[in-house]
Tab-separated table of C-alpha atoms in Angstrom:
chain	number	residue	atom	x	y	z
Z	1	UNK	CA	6.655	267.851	255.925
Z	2	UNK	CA	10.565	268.245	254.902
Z	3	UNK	CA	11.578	265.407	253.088
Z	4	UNK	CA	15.499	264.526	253.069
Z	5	UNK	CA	17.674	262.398	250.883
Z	6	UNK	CA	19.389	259.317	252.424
Z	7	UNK	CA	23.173	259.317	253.169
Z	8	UNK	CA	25.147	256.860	252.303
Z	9	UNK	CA	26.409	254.423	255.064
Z	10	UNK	CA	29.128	255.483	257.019
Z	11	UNK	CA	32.540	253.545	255.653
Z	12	UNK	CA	33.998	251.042	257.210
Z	13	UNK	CA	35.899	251.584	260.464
Z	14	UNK	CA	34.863	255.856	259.849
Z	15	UNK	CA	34.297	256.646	263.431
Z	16	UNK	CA	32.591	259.979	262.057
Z	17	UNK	CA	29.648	258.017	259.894
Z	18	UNK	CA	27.182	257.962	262.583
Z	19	UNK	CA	27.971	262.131	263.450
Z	20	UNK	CA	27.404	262.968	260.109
Z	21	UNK	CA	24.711	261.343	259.440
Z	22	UNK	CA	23.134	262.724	262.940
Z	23	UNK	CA	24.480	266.143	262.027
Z	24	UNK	CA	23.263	266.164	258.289
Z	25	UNK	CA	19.825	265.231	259.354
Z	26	UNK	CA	20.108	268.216	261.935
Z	27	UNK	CA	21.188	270.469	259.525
Z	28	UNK	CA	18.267	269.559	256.763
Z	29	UNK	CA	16.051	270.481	260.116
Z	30	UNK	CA	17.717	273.694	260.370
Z	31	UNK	CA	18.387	272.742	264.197
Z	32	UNK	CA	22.102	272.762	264.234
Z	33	UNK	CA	25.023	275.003	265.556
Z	34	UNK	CA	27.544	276.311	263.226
Z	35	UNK	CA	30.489	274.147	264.800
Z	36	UNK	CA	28.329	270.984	263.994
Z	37	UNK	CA	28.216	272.143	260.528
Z	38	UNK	CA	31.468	272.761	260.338
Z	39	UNK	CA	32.293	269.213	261.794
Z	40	UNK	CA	29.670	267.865	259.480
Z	41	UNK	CA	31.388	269.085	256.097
Z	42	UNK	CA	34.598	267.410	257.429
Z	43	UNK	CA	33.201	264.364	257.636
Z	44	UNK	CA	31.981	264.262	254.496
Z	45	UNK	CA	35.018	265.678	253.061
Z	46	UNK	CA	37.206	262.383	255.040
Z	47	UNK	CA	34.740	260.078	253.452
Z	48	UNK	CA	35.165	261.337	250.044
Z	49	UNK	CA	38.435	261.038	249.631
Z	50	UNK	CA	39.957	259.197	252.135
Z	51	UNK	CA	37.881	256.246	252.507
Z	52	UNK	CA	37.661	257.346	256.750
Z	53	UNK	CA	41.345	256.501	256.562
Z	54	UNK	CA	42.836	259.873	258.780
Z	55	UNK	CA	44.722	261.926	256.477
Z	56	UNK	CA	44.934	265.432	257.650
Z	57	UNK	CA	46.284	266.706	254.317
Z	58	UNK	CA	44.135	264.864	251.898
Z	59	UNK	CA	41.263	265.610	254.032
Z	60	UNK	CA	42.058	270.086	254.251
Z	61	UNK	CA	42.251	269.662	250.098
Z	62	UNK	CA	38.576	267.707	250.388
Z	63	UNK	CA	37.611	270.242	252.746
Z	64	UNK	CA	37.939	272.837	250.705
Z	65	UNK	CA	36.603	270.628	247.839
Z	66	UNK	CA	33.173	270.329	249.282
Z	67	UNK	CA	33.067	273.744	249.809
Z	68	UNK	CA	33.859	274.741	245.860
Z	69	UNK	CA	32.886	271.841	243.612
Z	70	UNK	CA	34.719	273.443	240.871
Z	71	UNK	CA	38.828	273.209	242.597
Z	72	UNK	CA	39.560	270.245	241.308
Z	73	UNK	CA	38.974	271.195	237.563
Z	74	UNK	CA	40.899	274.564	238.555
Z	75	UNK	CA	43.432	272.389	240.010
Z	76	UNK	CA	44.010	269.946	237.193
Z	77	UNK	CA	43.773	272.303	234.258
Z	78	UNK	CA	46.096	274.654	236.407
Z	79	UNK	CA	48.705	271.236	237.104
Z	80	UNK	CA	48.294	270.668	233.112
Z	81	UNK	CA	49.125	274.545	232.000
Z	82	UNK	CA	52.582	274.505	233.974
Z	83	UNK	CA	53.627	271.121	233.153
Z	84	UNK	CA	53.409	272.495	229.251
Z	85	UNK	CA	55.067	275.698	230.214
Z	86	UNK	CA	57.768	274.050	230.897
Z	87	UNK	CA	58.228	270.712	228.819
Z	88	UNK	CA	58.188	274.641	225.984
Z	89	UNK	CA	60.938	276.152	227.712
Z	90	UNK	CA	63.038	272.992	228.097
Z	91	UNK	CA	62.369	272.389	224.295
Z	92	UNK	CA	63.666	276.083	223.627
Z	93	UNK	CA	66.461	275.956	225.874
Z	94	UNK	CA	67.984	273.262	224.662
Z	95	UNK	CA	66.976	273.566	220.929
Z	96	UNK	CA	70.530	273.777	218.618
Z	97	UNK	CA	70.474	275.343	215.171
Z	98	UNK	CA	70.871	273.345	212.635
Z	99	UNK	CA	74.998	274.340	211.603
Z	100	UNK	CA	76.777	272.685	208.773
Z	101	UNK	CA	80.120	274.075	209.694
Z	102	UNK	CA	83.419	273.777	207.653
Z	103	UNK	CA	86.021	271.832	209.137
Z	104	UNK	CA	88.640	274.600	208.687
Z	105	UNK	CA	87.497	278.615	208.745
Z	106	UNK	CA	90.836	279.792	207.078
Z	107	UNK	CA	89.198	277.962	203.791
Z	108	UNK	CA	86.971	279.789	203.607
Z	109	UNK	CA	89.011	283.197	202.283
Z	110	UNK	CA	90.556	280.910	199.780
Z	111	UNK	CA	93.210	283.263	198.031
Z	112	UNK	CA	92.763	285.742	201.289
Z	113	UNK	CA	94.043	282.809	203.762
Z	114	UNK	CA	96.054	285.568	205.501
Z	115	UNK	CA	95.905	287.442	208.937
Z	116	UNK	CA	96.885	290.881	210.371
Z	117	UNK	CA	98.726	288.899	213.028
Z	118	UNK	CA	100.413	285.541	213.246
Z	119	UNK	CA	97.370	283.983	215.645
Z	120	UNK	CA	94.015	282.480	214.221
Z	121	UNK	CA	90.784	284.716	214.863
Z	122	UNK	CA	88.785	281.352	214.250
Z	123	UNK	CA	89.427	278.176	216.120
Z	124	UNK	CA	86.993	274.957	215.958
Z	125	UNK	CA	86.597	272.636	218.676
Z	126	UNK	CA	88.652	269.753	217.334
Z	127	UNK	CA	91.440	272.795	217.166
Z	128	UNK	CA	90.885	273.562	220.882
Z	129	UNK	CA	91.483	270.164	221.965
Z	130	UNK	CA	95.029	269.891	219.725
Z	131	UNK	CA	95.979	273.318	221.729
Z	132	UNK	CA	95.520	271.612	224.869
Z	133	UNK	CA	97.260	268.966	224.463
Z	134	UNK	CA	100.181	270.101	222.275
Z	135	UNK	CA	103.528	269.996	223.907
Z	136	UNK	CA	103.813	273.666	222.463
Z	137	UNK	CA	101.718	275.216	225.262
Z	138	UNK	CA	102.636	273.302	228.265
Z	139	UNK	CA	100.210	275.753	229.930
Z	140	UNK	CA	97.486	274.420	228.856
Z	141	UNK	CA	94.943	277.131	227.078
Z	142	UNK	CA	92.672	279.346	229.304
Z	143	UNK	CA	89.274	279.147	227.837
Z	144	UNK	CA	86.594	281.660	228.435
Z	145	UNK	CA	82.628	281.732	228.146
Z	146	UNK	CA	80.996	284.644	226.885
Z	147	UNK	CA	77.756	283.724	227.302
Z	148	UNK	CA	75.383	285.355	229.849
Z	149	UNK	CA	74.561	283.229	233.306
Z	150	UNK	CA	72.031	280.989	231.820
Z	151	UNK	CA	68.082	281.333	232.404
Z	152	UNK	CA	64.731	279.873	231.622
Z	153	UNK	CA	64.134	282.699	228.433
Z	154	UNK	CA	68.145	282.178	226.751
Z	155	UNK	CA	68.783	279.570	223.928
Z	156	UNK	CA	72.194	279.985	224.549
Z	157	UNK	CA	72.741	276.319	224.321
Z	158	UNK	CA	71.496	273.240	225.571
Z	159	UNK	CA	70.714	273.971	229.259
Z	160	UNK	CA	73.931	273.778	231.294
Z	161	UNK	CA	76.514	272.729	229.000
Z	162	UNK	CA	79.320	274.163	228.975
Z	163	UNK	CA	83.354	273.694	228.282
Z	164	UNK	CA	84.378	272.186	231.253
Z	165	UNK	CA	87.232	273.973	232.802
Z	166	UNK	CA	86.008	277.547	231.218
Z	167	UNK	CA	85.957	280.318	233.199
Z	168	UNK	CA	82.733	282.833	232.866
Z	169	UNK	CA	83.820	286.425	231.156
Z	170	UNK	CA	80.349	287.938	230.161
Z	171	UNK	CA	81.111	291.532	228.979
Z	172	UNK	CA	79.169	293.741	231.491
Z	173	UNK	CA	82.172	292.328	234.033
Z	174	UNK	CA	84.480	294.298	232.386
Z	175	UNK	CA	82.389	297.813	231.498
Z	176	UNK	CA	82.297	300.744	233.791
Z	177	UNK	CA	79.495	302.885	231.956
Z	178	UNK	CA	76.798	301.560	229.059
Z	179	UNK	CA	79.893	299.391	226.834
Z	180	UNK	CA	82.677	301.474	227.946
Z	181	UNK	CA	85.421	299.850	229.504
Z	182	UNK	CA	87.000	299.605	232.886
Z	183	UNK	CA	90.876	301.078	232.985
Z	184	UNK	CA	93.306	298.889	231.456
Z	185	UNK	CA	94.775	297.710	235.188
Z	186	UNK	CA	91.013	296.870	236.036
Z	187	UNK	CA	90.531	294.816	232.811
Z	188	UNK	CA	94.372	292.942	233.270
Z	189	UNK	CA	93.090	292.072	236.927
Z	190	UNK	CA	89.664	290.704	236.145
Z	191	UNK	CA	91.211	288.673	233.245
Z	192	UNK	CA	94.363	287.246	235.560
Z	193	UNK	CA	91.357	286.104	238.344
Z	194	UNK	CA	90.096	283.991	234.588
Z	195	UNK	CA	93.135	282.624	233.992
Z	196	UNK	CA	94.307	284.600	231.270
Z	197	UNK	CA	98.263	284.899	231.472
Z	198	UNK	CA	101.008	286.041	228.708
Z	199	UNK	CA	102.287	282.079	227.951
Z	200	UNK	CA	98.478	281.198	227.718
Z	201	UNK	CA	96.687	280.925	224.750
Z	202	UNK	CA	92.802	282.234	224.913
Z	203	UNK	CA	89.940	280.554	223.149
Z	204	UNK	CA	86.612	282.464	223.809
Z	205	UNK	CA	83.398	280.797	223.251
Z	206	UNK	CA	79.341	282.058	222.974
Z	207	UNK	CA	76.367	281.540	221.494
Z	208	UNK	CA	77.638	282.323	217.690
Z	209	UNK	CA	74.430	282.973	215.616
Z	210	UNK	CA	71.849	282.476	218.820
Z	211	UNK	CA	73.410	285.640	220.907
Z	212	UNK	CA	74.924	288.766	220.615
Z	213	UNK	CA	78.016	288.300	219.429
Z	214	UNK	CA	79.405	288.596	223.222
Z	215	UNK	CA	82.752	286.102	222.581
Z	216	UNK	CA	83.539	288.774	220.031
Z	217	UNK	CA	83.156	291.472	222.689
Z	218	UNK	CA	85.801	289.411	225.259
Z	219	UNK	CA	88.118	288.772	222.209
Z	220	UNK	CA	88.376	291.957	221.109
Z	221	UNK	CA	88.942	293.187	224.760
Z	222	UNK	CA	91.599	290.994	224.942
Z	223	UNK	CA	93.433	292.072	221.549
Z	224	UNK	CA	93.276	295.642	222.722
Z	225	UNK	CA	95.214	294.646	225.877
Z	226	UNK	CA	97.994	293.499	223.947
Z	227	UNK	CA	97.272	289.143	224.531
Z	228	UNK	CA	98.498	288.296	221.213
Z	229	UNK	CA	97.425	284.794	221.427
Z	230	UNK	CA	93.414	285.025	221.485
Z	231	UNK	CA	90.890	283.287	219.534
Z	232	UNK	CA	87.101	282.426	219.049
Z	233	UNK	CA	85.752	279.166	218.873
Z	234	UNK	CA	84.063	278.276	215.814
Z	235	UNK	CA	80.547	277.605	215.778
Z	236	UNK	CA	80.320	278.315	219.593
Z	237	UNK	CA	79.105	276.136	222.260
Z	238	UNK	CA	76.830	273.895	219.809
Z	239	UNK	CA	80.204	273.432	217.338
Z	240	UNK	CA	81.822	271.895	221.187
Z	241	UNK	CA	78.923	270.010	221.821
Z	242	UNK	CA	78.235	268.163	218.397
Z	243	UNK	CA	82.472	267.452	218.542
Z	244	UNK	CA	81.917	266.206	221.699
Z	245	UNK	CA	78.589	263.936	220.681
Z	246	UNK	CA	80.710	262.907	217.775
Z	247	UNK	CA	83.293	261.334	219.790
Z	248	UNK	CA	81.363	259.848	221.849
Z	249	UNK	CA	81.586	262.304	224.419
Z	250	UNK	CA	84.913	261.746	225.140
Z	251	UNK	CA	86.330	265.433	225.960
Z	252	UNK	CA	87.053	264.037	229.510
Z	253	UNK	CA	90.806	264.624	228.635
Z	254	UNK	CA	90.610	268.314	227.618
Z	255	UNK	CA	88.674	269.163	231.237
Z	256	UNK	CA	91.433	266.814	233.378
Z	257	UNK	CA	94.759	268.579	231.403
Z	258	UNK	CA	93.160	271.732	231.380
Z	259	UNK	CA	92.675	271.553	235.502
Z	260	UNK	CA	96.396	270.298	235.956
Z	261	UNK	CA	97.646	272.488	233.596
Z	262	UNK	CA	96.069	275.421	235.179
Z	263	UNK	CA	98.534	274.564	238.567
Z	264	UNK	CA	100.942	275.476	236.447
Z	265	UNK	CA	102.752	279.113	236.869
Z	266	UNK	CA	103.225	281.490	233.801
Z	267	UNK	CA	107.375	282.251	233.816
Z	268	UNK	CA	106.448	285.128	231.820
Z	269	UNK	CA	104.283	286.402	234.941
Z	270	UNK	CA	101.301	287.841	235.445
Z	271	UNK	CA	99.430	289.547	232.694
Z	272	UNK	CA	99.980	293.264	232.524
Z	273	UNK	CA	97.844	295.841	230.040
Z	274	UNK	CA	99.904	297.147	226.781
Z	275	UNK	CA	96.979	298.650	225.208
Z	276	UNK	CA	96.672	298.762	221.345
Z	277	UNK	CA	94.704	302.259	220.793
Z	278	UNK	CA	94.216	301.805	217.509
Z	279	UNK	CA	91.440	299.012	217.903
Z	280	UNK	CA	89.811	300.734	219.874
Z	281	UNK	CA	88.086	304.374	219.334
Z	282	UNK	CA	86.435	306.935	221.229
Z	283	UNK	CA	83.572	309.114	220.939
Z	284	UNK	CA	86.163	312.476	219.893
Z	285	UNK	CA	87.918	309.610	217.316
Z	286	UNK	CA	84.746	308.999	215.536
Z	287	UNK	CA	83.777	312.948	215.339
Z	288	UNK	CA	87.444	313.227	213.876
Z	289	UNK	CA	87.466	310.548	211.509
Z	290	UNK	CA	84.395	311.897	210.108
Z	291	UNK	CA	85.782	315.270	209.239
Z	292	UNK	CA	88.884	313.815	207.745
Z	293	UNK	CA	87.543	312.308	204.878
Z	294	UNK	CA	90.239	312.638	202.081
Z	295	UNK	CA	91.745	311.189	198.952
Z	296	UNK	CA	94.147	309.464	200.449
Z	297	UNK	CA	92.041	308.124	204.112
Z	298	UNK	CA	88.665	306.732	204.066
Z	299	UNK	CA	87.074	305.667	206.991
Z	300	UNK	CA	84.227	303.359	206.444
Z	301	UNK	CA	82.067	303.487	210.066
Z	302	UNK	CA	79.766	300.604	209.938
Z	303	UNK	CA	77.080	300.219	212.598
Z	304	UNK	CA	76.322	296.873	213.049
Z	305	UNK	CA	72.761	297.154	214.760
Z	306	UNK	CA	69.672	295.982	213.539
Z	307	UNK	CA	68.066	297.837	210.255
Z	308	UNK	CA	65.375	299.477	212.215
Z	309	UNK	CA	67.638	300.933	215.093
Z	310	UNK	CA	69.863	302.327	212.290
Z	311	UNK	CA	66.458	304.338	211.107
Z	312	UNK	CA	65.765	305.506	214.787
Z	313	UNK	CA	64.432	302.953	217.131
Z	314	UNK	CA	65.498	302.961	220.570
Z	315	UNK	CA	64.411	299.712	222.166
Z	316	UNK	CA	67.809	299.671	224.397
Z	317	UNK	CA	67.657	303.034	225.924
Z	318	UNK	CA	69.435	305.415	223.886
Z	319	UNK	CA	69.015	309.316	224.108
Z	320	UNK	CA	67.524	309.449	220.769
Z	321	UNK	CA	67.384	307.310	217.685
Z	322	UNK	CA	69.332	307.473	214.452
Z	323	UNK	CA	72.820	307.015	213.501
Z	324	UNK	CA	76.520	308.040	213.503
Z	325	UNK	CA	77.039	310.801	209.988
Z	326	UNK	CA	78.087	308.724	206.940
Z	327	UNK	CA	77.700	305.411	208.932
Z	328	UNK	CA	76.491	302.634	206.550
Z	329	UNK	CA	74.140	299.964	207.816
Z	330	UNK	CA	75.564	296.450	208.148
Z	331	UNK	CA	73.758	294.297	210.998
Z	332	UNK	CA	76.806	292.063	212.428
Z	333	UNK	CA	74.932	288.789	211.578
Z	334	UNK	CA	75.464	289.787	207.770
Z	335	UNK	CA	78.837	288.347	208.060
Z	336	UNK	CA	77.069	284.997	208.611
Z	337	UNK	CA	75.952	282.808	205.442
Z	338	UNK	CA	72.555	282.983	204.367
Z	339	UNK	CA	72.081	279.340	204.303
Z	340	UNK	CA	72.003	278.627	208.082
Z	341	UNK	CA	74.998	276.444	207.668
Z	342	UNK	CA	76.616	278.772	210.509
Z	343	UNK	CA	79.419	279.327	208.748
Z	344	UNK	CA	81.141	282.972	207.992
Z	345	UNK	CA	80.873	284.391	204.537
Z	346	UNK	CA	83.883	284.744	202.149
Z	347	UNK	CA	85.875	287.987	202.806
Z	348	UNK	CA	84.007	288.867	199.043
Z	349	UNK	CA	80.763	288.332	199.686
Z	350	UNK	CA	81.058	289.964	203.235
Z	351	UNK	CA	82.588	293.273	201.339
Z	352	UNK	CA	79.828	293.153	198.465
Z	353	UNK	CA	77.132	292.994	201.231
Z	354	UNK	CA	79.025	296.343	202.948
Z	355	UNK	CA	78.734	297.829	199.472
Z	356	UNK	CA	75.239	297.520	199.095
Z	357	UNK	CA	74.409	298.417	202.456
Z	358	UNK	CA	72.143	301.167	203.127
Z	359	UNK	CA	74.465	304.520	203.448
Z	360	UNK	CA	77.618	302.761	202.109
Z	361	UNK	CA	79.578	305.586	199.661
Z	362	UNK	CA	79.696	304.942	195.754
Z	363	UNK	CA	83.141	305.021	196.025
Z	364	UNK	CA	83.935	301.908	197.655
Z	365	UNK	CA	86.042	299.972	195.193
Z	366	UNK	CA	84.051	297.315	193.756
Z	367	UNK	CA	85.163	293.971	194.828
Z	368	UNK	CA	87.521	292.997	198.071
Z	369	UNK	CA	90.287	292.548	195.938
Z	370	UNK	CA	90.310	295.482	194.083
Z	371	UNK	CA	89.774	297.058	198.099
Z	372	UNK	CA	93.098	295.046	198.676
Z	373	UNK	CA	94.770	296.513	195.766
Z	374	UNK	CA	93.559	300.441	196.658
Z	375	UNK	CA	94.426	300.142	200.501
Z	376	UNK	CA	98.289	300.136	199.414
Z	377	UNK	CA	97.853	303.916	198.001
Z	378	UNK	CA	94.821	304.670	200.292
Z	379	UNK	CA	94.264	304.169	203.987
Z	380	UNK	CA	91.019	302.423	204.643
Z	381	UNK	CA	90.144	302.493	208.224
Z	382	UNK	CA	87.028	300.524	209.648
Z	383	UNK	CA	85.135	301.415	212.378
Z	384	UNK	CA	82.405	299.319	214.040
Z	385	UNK	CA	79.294	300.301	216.490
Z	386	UNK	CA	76.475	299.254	217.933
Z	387	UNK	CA	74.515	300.018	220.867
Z	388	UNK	CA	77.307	299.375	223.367
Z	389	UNK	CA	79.918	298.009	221.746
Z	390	UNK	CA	79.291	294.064	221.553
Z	391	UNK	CA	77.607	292.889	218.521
Z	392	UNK	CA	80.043	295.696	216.435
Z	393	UNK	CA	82.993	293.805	218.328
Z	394	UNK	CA	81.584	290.576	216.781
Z	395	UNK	CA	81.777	292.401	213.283
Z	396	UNK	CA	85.270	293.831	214.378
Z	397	UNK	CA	87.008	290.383	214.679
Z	398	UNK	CA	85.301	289.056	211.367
Z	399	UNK	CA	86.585	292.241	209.690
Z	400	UNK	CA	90.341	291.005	211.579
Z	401	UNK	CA	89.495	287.235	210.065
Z	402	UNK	CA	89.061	288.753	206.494
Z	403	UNK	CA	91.659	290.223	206.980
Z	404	UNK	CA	90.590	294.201	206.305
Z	405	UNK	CA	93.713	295.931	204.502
Z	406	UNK	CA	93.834	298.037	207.643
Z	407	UNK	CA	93.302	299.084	210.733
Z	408	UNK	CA	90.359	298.196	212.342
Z	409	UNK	CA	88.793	299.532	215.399
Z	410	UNK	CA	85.783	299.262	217.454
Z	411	UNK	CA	83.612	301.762	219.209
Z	412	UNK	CA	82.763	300.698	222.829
Z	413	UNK	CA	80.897	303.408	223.664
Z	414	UNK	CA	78.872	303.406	220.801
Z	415	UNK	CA	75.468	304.099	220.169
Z	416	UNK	CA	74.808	305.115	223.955
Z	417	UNK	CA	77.883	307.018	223.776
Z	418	UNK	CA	77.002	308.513	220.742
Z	419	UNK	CA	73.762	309.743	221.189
Z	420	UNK	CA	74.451	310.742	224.409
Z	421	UNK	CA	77.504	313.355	223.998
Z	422	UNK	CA	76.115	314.725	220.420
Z	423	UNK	CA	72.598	315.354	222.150
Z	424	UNK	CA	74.817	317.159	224.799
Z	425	UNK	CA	77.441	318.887	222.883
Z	426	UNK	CA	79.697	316.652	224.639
Z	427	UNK	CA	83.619	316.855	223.504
């Protein structure tokens, strides 16, 4: 004789009770059709979670419950897995190094406090605001990010922050093939629809230690154009935000004069290309510069990629692996302290670190002064590279900052370039 367990009751005001009951009993008799089992799981599946109150959602979710005792574990443990995923990637996103940063970069050269031109290569944030509001530049200044469009796997700053008023310049906008750049005209035009006009003064900004060097890539776009007025803000978007947090967050009056300001037309008219060829170098340049090695020209090619793509990795796509002929090796975050602070390195310690670089020539004079004192006899030309141009345009404005006792140029083509042509017996 088949014995069966008792149901519980049927809950108050469940309509259903009495057919389930009916239904399970059927069912333990084996004398039931499928649609009354199908009716009878879906009563029990209302009564377990919804009290017989008539909740169509609740009750498909307890439907499918009864039929797989194990979703709700799946469920919860799945719920529990992407809530950590991303309490992780907010942490990283918005995690800021931990800078110490001067108050004033030009201190740092000491003795060297000089430039090539008459224009800063370093700005800091408290700077930026003076610009804006000095009756000098009744223009305003045009400031531009470098950063890429933010995502959930960047730490280029805290999640959406941003100068307020800054126009977006992220340097595959103005590259026609790998790093090289666009014409001149087509670099002057995407620049004007930034902002960027001759009476304007440019601040760039990035992620300073936590990218790619990127605001060095816009900055040295823009000195090649001929805008003599260009800078880089010190410490990049975390040196803004902590001047910001400082004051209690009062920047409000940089973002309103910067928008009115902006209203404002240039006199001196729209901003027109008058390129600079000598920062900038091509892939025949760098063939030539290697054969004219002489007494009185040295031309010290840096490349400023990591150690191991310098020995022959290619994790960025390069035709093969290796380096340019008598290039030394000096990754551009060199030029950085060692001490986190965030800070660049003195001119001296930057040119003893090139010295002992892997591939550097013996040489080299010894010490940045006495490379000072020989560049008046001897013409020392530096040339930066990377893989496309960006982080050796970081190393190229830092090299400007020092300042190098002559020209300096930067290879936008670079390692693609590079490896590219040679492999082809390109000219």
């Amino acid at each position: 004789m088949a014995s069966s367990k008792p149901q519980p009751p049927p809950g108050p005001g469940d309509d259903e009770g009495l057919t389930s009951l009916a239904v399970g009993k059927n069912l333990m008799n084996g004398d039931v059709e499928d649609d009354d089992v199908e009716a009878y799981l879906d009563a029990r599946a209302r009564r377990s979670c919804c009290g017989g109150a008539r909740r169509p959602f609740c009750c498909r979710i307890s439907y499918m419950c009864v039929l797989s005792r194990s979703c709700t574990l799946v469920f919860t443990l799945g719920l529990l897995v992407m809530i950590a995923w991303f309490i992780i990637l907010h942490l990283i996103i918005r995690q800021s190094p931990n800078y110490n940063l001067v108050s004033d970069p030009e201190a740092i050269k000491g003795n060297n406090a000089t430039t090539q031109y008459n224009w800063p290569v370093f700005v800091t944030a408290r700077k930026l605001i003076e610009m804006q509001e000095a009756e000098e530049f009744p223009l305003g200044v045009t400031v531009l990010d470098a950063r890429p469009k933010p995502n959930a796997f960047t730490r280029f700053g805290p999640a959406g922050t941003s100068v307020h008023g800054s126009a977006r310049a992220y340097w595959t906008d103005f590259a026609a093939n790998g790093g090289i750049l666009k014409s001149d005209e087509q670099l002057a035009t995407l620049f004007e629809q930034r902002g960027v006009s001759p009476g304007r003064p440019v601040v760039v900004y990035g992620a300073w230690t936590e990218g790619w060097g990127e605001e060095g890539r816009v900055y040295w776009q823009l000195a090649y154009l001929g805008h003599v007025n260009v800078s880089i803000l010190y410490g990049g978007i975390y040196a803004w935000n902590e001047h910001c947090r400082d004051h209690g967050g009062d920047c409000g009056r940089f973002a309103s004069s910067t928008d009115e300001k902006k209203k404002i037309a240039d006199p001196a008219g729209k901003f027109v290309a008058k390129a600079n060829n000598t920062l900038r170098v091509s892939f025949n340049d760098v063939v030539w510069l290697d054969e004219m090695q002489s007494n009185n020209t040295r031309a010290v090619i840096m490349d400023a990629r990591n150690g191991n793509e310098y020995d022959g990795a290619t994790p960025y796509g390069s035709t093969y692996g290796g380096h340019i002929p008598r290039a030394l090796s000096f990754p551009w975050k060199s030029v950085f302290d060692s001490d986190g602070t965030g800070n660049i390195a003195s001119p001296e310690a930057i040119w003893t670190a090139i010295r002992s670089s892997p591939g550097a020539p013996s040489n080299l004079p010894p010490t940045f002064a006495n490379l000072t004192q020989a560049a008046r006899t001897t013409r020392y030309i530096a040339v930066s590279y990377c893989t496309g141009g960006v982080r050796s345009a970081f190393l190229f404005a830092t090299l400007t900052w020092m300042p190098w006792p002559g020209i300096v140029s930067n290879y936008d083509g670079s390692w693609w370039e590079y490896s590219k042509q040679s492999f082809t017996g390109g000219s």
